[in-house]
mmCIF file of C-alpha atoms in Angstrom:
data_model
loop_
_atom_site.group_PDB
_atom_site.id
_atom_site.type_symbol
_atom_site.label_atom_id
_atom_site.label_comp_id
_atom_site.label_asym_id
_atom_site.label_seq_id
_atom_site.Cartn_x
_atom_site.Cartn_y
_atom_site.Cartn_z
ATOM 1 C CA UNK A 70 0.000 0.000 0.000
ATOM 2 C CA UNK A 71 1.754 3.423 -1.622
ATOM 3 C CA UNK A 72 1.809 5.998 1.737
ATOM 4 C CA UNK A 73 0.507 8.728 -0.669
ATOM 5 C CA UNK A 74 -1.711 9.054 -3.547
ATOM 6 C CA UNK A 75 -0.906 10.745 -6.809
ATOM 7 C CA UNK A 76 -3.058 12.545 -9.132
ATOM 8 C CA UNK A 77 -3.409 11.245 -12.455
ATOM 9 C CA UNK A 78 -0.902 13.567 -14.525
ATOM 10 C CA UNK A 79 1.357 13.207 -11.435
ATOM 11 C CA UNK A 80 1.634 9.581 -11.316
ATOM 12 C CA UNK A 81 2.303 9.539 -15.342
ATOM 13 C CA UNK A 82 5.004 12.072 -14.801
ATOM 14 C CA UNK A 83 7.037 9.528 -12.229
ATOM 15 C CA UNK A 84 6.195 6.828 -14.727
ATOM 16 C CA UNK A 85 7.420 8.682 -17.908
ATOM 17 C CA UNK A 86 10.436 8.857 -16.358
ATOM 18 C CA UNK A 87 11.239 5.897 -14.806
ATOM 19 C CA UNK A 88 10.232 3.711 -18.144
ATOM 20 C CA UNK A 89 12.006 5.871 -20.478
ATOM 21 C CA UNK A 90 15.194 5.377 -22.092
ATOM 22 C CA UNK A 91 17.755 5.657 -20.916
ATOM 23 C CA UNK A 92 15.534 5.709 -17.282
ATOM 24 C CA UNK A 93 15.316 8.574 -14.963
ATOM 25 C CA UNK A 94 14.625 8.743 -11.343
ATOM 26 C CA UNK A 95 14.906 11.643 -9.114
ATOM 27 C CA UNK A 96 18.084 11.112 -7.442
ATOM 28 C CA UNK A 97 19.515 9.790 -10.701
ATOM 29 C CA UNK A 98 19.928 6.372 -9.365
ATOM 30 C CA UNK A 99 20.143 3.119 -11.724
ATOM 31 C CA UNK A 100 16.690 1.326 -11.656
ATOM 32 C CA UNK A 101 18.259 -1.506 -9.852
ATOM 33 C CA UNK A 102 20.485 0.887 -7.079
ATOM 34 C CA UNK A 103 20.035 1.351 -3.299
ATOM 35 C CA UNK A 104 20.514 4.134 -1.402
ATOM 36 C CA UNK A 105 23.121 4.743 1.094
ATOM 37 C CA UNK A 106 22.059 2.853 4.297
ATOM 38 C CA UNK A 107 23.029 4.518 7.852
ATOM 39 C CA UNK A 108 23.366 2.125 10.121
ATOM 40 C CA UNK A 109 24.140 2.802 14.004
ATOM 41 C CA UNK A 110 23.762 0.126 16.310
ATOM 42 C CA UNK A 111 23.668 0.473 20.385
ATOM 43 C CA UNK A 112 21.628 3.259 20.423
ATOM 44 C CA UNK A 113 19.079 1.863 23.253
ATOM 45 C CA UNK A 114 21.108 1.822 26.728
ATOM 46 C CA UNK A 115 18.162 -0.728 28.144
ATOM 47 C CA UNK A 116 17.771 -3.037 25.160
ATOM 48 C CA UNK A 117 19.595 -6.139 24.743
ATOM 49 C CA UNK A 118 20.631 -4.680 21.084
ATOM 50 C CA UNK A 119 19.242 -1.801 18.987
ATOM 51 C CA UNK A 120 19.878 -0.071 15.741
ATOM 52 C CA UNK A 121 18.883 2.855 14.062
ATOM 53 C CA UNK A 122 18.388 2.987 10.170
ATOM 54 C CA UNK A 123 18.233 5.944 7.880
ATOM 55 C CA UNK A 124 17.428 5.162 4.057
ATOM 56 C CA UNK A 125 16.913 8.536 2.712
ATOM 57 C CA UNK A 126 14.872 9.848 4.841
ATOM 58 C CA UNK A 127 12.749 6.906 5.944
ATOM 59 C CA UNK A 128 13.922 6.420 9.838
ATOM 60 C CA UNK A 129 13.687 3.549 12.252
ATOM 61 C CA UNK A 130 14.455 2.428 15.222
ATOM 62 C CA UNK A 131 15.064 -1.443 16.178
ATOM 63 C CA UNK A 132 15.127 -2.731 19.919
ATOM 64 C CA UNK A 133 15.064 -6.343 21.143
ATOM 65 C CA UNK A 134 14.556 -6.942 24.944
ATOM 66 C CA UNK A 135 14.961 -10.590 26.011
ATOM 67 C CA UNK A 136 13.203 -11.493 28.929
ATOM 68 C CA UNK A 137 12.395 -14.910 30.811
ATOM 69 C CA UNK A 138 9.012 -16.328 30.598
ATOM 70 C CA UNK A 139 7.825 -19.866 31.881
ATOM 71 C CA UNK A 140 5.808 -22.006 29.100
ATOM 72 C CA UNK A 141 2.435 -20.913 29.267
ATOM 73 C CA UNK A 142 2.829 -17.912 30.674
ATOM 74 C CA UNK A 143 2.427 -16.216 26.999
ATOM 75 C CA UNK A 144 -0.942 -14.958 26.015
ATOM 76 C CA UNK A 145 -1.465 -16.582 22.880
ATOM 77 C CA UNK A 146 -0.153 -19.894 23.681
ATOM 78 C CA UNK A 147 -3.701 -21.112 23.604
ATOM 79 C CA UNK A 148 -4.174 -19.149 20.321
ATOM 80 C CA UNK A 149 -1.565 -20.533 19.036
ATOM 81 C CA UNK A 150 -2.207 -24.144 19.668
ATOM 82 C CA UNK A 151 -5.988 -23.426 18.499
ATOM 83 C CA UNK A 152 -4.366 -22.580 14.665
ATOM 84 C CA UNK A 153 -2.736 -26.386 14.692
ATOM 85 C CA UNK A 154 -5.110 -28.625 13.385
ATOM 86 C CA UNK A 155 -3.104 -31.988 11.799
ATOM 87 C CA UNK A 156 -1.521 -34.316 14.129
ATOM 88 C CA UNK A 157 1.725 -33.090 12.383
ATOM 89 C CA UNK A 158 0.856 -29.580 13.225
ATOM 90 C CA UNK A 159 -0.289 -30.296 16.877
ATOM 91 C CA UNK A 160 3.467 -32.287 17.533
ATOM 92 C CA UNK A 161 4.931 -29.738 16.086
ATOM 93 C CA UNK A 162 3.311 -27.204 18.461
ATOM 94 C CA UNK A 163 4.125 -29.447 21.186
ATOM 95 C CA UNK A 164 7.962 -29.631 19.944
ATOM 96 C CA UNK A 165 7.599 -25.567 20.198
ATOM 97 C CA UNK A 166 7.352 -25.679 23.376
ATOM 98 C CA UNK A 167 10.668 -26.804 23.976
ATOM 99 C CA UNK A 168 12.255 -23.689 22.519
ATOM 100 C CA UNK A 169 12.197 -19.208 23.033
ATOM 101 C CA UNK A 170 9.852 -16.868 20.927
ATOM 102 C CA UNK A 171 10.441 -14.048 19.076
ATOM 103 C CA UNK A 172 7.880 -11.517 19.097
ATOM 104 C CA UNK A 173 7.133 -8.308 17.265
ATOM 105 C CA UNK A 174 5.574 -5.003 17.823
ATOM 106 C CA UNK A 175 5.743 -2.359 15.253
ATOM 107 C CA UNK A 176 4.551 1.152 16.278
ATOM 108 C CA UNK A 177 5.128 4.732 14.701
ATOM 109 C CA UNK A 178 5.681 8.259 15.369
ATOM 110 C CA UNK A 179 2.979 10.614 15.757
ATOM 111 C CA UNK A 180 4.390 13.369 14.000
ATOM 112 C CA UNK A 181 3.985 10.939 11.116
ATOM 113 C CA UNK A 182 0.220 11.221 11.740
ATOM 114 C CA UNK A 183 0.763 15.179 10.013
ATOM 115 C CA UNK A 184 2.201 14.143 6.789
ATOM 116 C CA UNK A 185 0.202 10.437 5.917
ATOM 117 C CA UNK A 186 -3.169 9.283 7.069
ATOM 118 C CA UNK A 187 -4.012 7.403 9.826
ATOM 119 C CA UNK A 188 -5.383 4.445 8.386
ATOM 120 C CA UNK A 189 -2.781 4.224 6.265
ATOM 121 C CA UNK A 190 0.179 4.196 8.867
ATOM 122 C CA UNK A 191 -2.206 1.876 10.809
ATOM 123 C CA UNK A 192 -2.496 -0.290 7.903
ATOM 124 C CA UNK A 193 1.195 -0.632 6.886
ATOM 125 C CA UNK A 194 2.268 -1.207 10.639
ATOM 126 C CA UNK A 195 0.053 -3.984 10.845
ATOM 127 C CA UNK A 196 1.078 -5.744 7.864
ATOM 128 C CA UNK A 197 4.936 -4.775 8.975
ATOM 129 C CA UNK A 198 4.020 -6.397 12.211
ATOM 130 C CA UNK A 199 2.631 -9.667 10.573
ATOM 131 C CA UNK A 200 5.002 -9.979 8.086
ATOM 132 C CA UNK A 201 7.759 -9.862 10.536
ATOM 133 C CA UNK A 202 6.105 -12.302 13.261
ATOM 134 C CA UNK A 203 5.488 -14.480 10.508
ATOM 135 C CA UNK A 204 8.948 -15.032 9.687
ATOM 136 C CA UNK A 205 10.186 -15.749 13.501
ATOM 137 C CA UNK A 206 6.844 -17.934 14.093
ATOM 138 C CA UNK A 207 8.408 -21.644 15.809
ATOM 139 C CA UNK A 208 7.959 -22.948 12.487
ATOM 140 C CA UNK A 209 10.176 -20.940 9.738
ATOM 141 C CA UNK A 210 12.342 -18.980 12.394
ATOM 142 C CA UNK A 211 15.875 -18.779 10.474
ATOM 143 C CA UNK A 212 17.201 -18.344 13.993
ATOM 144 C CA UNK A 213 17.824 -21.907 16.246
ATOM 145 C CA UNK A 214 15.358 -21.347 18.843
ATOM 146 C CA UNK A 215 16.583 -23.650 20.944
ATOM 147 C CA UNK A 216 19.709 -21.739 21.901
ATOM 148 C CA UNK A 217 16.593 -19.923 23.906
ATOM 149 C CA UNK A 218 15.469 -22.578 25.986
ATOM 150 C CA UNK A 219 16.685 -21.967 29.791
ATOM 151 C CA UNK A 220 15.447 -25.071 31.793
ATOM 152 C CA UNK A 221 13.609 -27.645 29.318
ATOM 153 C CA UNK A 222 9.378 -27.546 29.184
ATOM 154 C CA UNK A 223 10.423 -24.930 32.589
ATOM 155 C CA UNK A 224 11.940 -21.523 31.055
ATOM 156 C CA UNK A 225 13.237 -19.657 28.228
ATOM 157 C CA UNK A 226 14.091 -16.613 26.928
ATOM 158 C CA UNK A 227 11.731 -14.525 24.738
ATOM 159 C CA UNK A 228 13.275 -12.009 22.481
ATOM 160 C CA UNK A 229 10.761 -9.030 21.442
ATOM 161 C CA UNK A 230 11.271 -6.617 18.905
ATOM 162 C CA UNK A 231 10.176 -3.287 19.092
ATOM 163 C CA UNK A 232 10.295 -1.233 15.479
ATOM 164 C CA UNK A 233 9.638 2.626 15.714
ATOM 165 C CA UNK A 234 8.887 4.306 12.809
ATOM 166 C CA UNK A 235 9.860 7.780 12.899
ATOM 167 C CA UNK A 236 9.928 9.198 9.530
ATOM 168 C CA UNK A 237 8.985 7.779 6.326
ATOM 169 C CA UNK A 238 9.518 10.469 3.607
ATOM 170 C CA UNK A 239 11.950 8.254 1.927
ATOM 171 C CA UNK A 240 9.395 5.332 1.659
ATOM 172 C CA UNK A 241 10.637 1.839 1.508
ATOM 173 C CA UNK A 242 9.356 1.220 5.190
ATOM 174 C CA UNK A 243 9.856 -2.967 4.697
ATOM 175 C CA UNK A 244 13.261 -3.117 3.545
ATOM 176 C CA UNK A 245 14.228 -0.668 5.793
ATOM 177 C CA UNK A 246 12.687 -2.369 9.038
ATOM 178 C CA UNK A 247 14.267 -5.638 8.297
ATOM 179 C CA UNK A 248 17.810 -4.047 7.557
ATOM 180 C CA UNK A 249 17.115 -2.326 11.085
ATOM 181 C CA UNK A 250 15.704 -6.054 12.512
ATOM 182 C CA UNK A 251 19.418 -7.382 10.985
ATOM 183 C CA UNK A 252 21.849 -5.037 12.605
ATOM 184 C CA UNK A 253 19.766 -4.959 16.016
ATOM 185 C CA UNK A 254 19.979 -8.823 16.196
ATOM 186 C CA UNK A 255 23.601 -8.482 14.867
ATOM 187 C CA UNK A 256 24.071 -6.081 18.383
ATOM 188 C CA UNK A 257 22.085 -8.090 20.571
ATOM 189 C CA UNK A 258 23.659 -10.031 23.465
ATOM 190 C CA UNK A 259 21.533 -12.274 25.516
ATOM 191 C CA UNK A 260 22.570 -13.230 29.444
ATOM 192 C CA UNK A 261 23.923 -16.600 29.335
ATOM 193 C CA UNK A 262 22.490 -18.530 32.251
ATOM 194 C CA UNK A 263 23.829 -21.944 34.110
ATOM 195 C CA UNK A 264 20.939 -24.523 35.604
ATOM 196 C CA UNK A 265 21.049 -25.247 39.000
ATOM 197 C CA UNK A 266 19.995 -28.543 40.288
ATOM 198 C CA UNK A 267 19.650 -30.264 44.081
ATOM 199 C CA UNK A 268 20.672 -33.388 45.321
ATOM 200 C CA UNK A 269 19.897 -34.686 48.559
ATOM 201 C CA UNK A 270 22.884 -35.557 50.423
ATOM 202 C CA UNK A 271 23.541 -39.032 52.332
ATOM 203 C CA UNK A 272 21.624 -39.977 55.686
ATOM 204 C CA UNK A 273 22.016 -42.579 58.228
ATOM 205 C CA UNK A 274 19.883 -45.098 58.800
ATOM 206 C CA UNK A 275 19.233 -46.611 62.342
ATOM 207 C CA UNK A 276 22.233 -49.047 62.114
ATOM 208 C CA UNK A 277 24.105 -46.135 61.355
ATOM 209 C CA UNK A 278 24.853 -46.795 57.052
ATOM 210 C CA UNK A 279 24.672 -43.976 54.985
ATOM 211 C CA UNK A 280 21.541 -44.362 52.802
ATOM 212 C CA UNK A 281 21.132 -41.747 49.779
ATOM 213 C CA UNK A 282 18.729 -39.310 49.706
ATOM 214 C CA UNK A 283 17.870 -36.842 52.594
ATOM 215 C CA UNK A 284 14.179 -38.158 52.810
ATOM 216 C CA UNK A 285 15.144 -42.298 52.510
ATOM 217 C CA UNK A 286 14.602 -42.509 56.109
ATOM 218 C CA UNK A 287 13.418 -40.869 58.929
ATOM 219 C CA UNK A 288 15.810 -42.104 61.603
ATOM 220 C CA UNK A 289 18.567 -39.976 59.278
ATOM 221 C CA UNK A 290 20.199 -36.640 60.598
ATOM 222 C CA UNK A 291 17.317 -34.076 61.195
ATOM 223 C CA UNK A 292 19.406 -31.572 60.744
ATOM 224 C CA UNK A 293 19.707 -32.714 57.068
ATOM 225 C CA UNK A 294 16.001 -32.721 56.422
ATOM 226 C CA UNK A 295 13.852 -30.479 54.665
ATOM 227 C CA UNK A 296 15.456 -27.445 51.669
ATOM 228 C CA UNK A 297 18.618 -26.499 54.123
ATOM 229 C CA UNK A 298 19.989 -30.057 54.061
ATOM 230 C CA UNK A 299 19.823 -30.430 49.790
ATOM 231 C CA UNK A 300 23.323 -29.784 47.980
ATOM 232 C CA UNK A 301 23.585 -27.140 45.093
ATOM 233 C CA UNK A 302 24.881 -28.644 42.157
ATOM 234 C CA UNK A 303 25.524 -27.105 38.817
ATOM 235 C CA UNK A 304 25.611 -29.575 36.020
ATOM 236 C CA UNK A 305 27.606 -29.476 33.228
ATOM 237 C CA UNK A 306 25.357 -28.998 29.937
ATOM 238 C CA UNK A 307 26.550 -30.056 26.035
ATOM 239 C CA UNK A 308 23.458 -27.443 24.841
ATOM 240 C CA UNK A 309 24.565 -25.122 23.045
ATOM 241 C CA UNK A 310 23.411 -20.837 22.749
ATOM 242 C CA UNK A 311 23.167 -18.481 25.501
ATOM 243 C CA UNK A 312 21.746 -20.908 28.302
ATOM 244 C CA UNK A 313 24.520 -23.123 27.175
ATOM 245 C CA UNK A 314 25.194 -24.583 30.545
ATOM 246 C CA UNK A 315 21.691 -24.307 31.820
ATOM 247 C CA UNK A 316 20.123 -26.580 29.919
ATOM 248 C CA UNK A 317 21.049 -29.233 32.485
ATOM 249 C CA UNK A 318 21.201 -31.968 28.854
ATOM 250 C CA UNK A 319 22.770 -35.137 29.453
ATOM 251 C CA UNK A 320 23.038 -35.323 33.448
ATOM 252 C CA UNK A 321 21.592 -37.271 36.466
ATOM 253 C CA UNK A 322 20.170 -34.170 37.996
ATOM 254 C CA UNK A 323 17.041 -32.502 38.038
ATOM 255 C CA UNK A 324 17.841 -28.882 36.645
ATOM 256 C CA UNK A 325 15.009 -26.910 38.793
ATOM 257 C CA UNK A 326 16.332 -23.239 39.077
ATOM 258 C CA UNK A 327 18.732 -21.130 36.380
ATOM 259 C CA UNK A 328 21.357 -18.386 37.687
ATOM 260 C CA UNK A 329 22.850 -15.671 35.788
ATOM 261 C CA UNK A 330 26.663 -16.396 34.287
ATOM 262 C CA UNK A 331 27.171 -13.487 32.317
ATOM 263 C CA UNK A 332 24.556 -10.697 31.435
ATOM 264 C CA UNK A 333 24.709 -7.725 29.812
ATOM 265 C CA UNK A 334 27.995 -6.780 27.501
ATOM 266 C CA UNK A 335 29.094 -10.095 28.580
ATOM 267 C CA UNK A 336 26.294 -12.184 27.414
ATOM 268 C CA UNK A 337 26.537 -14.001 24.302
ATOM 269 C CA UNK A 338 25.537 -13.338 20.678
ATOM 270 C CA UNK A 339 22.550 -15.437 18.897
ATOM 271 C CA UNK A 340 23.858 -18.386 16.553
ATOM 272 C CA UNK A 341 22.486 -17.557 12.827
ATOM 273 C CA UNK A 342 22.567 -14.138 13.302
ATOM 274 C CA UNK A 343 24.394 -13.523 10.340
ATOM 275 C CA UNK A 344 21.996 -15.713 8.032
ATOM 276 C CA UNK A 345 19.065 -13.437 9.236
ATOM 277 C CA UNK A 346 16.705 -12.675 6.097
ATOM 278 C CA UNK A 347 16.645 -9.392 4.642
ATOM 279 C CA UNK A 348 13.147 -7.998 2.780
ATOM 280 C CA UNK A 349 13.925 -6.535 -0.748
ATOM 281 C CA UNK A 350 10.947 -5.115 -2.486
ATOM 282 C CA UNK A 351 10.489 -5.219 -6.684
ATOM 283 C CA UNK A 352 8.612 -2.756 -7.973
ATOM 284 C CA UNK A 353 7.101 -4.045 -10.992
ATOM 285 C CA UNK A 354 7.773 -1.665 -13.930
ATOM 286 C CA UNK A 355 5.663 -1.889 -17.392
ATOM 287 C CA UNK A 356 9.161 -3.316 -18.877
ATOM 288 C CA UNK A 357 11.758 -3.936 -16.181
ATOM 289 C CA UNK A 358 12.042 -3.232 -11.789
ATOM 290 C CA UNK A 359 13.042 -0.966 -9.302
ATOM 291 C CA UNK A 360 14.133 -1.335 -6.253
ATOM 292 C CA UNK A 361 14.372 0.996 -3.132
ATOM 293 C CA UNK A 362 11.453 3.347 -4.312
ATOM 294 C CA UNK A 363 11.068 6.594 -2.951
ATOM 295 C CA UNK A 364 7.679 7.605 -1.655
ATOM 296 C CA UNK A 365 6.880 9.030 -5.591
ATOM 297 C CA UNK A 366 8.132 6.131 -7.002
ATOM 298 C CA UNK A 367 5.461 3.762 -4.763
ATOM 299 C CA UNK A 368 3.004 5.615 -5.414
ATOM 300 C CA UNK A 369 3.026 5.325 -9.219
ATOM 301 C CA UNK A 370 3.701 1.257 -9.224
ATOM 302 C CA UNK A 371 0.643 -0.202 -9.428
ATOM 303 C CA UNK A 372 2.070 -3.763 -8.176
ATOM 304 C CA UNK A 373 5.516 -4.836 -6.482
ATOM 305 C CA UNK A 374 6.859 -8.391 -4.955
ATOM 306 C CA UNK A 375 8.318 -8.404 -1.676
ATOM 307 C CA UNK A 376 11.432 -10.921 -1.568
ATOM 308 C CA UNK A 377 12.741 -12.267 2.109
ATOM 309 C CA UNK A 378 15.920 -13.687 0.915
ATOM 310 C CA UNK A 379 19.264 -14.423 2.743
ATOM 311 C CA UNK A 380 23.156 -13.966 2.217
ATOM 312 C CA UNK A 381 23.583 -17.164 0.544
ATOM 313 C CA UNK A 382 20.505 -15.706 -1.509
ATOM 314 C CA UNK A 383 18.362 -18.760 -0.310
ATOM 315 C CA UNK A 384 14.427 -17.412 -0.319
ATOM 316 C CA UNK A 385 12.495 -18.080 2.392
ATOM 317 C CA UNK A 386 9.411 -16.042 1.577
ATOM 318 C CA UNK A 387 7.786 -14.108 -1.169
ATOM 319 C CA UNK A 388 4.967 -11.576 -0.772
ATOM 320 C CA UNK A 389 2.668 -9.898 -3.781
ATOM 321 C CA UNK A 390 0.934 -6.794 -3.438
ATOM 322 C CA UNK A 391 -1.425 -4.303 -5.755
ATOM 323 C CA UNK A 392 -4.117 -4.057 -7.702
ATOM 324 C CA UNK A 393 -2.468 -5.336 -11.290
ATOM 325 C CA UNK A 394 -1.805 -8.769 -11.786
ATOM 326 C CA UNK A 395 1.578 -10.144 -11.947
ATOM 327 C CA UNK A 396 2.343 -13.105 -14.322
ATOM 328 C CA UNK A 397 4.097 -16.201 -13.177
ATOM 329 C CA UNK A 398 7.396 -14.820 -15.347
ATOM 330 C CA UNK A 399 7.479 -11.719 -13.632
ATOM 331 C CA UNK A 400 7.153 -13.037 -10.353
ATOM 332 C CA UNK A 401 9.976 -15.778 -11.129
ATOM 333 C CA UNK A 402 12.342 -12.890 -12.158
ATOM 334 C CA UNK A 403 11.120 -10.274 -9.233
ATOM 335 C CA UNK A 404 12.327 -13.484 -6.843
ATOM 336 C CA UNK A 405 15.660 -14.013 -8.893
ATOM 337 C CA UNK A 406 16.407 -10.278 -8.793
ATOM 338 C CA UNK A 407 15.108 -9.914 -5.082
ATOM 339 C CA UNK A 408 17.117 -12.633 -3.690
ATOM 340 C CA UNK A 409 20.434 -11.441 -5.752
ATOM 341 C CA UNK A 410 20.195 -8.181 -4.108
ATOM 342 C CA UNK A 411 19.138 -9.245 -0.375
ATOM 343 C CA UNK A 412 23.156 -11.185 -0.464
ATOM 344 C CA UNK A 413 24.650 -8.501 -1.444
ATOM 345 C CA UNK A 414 22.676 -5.852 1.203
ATOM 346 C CA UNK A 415 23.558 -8.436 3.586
ATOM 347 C CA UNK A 416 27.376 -8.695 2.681
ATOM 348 C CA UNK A 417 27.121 -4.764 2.809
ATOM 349 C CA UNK A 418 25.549 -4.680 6.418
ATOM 350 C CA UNK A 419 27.727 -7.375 7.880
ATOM 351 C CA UNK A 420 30.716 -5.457 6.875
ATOM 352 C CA UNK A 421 29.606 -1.811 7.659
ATOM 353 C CA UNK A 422 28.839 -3.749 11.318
ATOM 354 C CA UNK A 423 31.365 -5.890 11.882
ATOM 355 C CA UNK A 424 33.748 -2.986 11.031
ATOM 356 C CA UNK A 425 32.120 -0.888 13.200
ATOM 357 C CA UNK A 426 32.121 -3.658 16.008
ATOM 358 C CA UNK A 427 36.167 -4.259 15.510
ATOM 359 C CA UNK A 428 35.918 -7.272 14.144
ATOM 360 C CA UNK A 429 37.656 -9.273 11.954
ATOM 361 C CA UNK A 430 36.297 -12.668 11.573
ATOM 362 C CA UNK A 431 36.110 -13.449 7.911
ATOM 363 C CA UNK A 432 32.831 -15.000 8.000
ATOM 364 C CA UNK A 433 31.231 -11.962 9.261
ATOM 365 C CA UNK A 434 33.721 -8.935 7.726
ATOM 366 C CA UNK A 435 33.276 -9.425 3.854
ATOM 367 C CA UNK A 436 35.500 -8.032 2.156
ATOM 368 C CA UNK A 437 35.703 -4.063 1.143
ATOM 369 C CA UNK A 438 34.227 -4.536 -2.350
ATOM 370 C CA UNK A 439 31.389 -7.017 -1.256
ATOM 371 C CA UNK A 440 30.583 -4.296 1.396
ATOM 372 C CA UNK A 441 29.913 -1.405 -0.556
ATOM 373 C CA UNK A 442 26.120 -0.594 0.462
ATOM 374 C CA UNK A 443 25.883 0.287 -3.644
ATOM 375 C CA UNK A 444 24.087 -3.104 -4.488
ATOM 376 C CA UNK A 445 23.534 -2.468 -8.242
ATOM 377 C CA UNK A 446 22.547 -4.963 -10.221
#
């Protein structure tokens, strides 16, 4: 949905231009060019990572909070459970049960409210919202959501994600949020927790033998009975993610309780963040596409496909929108072009961030030509 509306002799004056030949946009871009991308990252003191993203002059914020919630504690676990219908489907929302959430909130500025109508903003923050939960849902998460799990069926983390619009006069508000979801998750470090476990210690029966557990018999050493007389034990764990060694996997002990190892600065990054999706949006053009469209340039497409794609350009979602119809072709080569361009955006984020984090791993640093944010075709 196009945040404004053009007259008629408007809308032909955008399209004049952008199908002639050679083709002309605004800014003089190639049909097939990005804008610069500003990307800052850190910029919430009381999130577990943020970002802020400027694409021209579309704005938006990114936080993610991760905070520990016991299973069925969520609201919409019922809700959730009442959408599974199968017997695949219902194990399947049993087996999500053993893993985090991600979550998603979109919300937007209300000076916004003076330069696009309500309904409209409402409209696109909803489908923002959707789109995005949609993607982290327990079934097509591209993140291993059982590096959130705390104490299994007890705990785990749940990561929310908070998008603030604050200005969208540059348009392109999908591609920009997910670029903004990317670098936040890139930032984010989540408190790695160890399980604790209790074991009660040996007792003595009335022949004096030491029988195992504090309760076995109730001639044993009073003074070992009841909470005060049970051993803290912290089991080693082979699971792997930021409750790593509170998983309490693989040992003889009951993990009951979690503890914080390291929190904060010192917690640990998310596994996959790297192979997050990005959203890339084709505006269908009478003879070619254009990407990164401009609040003119949307306005005067009368349909456009909407390409989640990763680095390795593997798709993982495709999205149609308008009023025209789109032909099977079109769509095929919207995906091809889409997921071609999402690699390359990636490349470009991971090394504007990792450079900007110090870092010079060579998975996540590509080099300085693959990280140009210029992503031409």
């Amino acid at each position: 949905m196009p945040l404004q509306v053009l007259s008629r002799s408007q809308g032909d004056f955008f399209l004049r231009g952008l199908t002639s030949d050679p083709p002309q946009r605004s800014d003089g871009r190639h049909l097939l060019a990005f804008r610069a991308l500003d990307v800052d990252t850190g910029v919430a003191a009381q999130a577990n990572g943020s970002s802020r993203i400027t694409l021209g002059g579309t704005e938006i914020f990114c936080g993610i909070k991760a905070e520990v919630r016991s299973f069925g504690d969520d609201s919409d676990d019922e809700d959730e459970e009442a959408e599974f219908q199968t017997q695949d489907e219902l194990e399947l929302a049993s087996e999500s049960r053993k893993t985090g959430r991600i979550k998603c909130s979109v919300d937007y500025s209300q000076s916004l409210v003076h330069s696009f109508d309500s309904k409209v903003l409402e409209s696109l923050s909803i489908a923002l919202s959707s789109m995005v939960n949609s993607t982290f849902s327990p079934r097509s998460c591209p993140l291993p959501l059982h590096q959130l799990l705390i104490i299994a069926n007890a705990k785990h983390w749940t990561i929310y994600i908070d998008l603030l619009v604050n200005s969208l006069s540059g348009g392109n508000l999908f591609d920009t949020a997910f670029a903004a979801i990317f670098s936040a998750f890139y930032d984010t470090r989540v408190p790695v927790t160890r399980g604790v476990a209790f074991e009660a210690p040996a007792t003595l029966d009335a022949s004096g033998n030491a029988v195992e557990g504090a309760f076995a018999n109730a001639q044993g050493d009073l003074d070992q009975m009841g909470i005060k007389g049970l051993l803290k034990k912290k089991p080693k764990s082979s699971a792997s993610g930021p409750s790593r060694k509170g998983a309490g996997a693989g040992t003889n002990s009951k993990v009951v309780d979690f503890e914080l190892e390291h929190s904060g600065e010192d917690g640990a990054t998310l596994d996959g963040r790297q192979d997050l999706p990005l959203c890339i949006t084709v505006n269908i053009l009478p003879n070619s596409y254009l990407l990164d469209a401009n609040v003119d340039e949307e306005a005067c497409v009368g349909s456009r496909v909407q390409v989640l794609a990763t680095r390795t350009s593997k798709v993982l979602s495709v999205r149609t929108e308008g009023a025209e119809e789109i032909s099977f072709k079109r769509v095929s080569e919207a995906i091809r072009i889409g997921s071609v361009q999402a690699a390359r955006l990636a490349d470009a984020l991971l090394g504007q961030l990792a450079n900007s984090a110090g870092l010079d791993d060579e998975d996540e640093a590509p080099q300085a030509a693959q990280a140009s944010m210029d992503v031409d075709a």
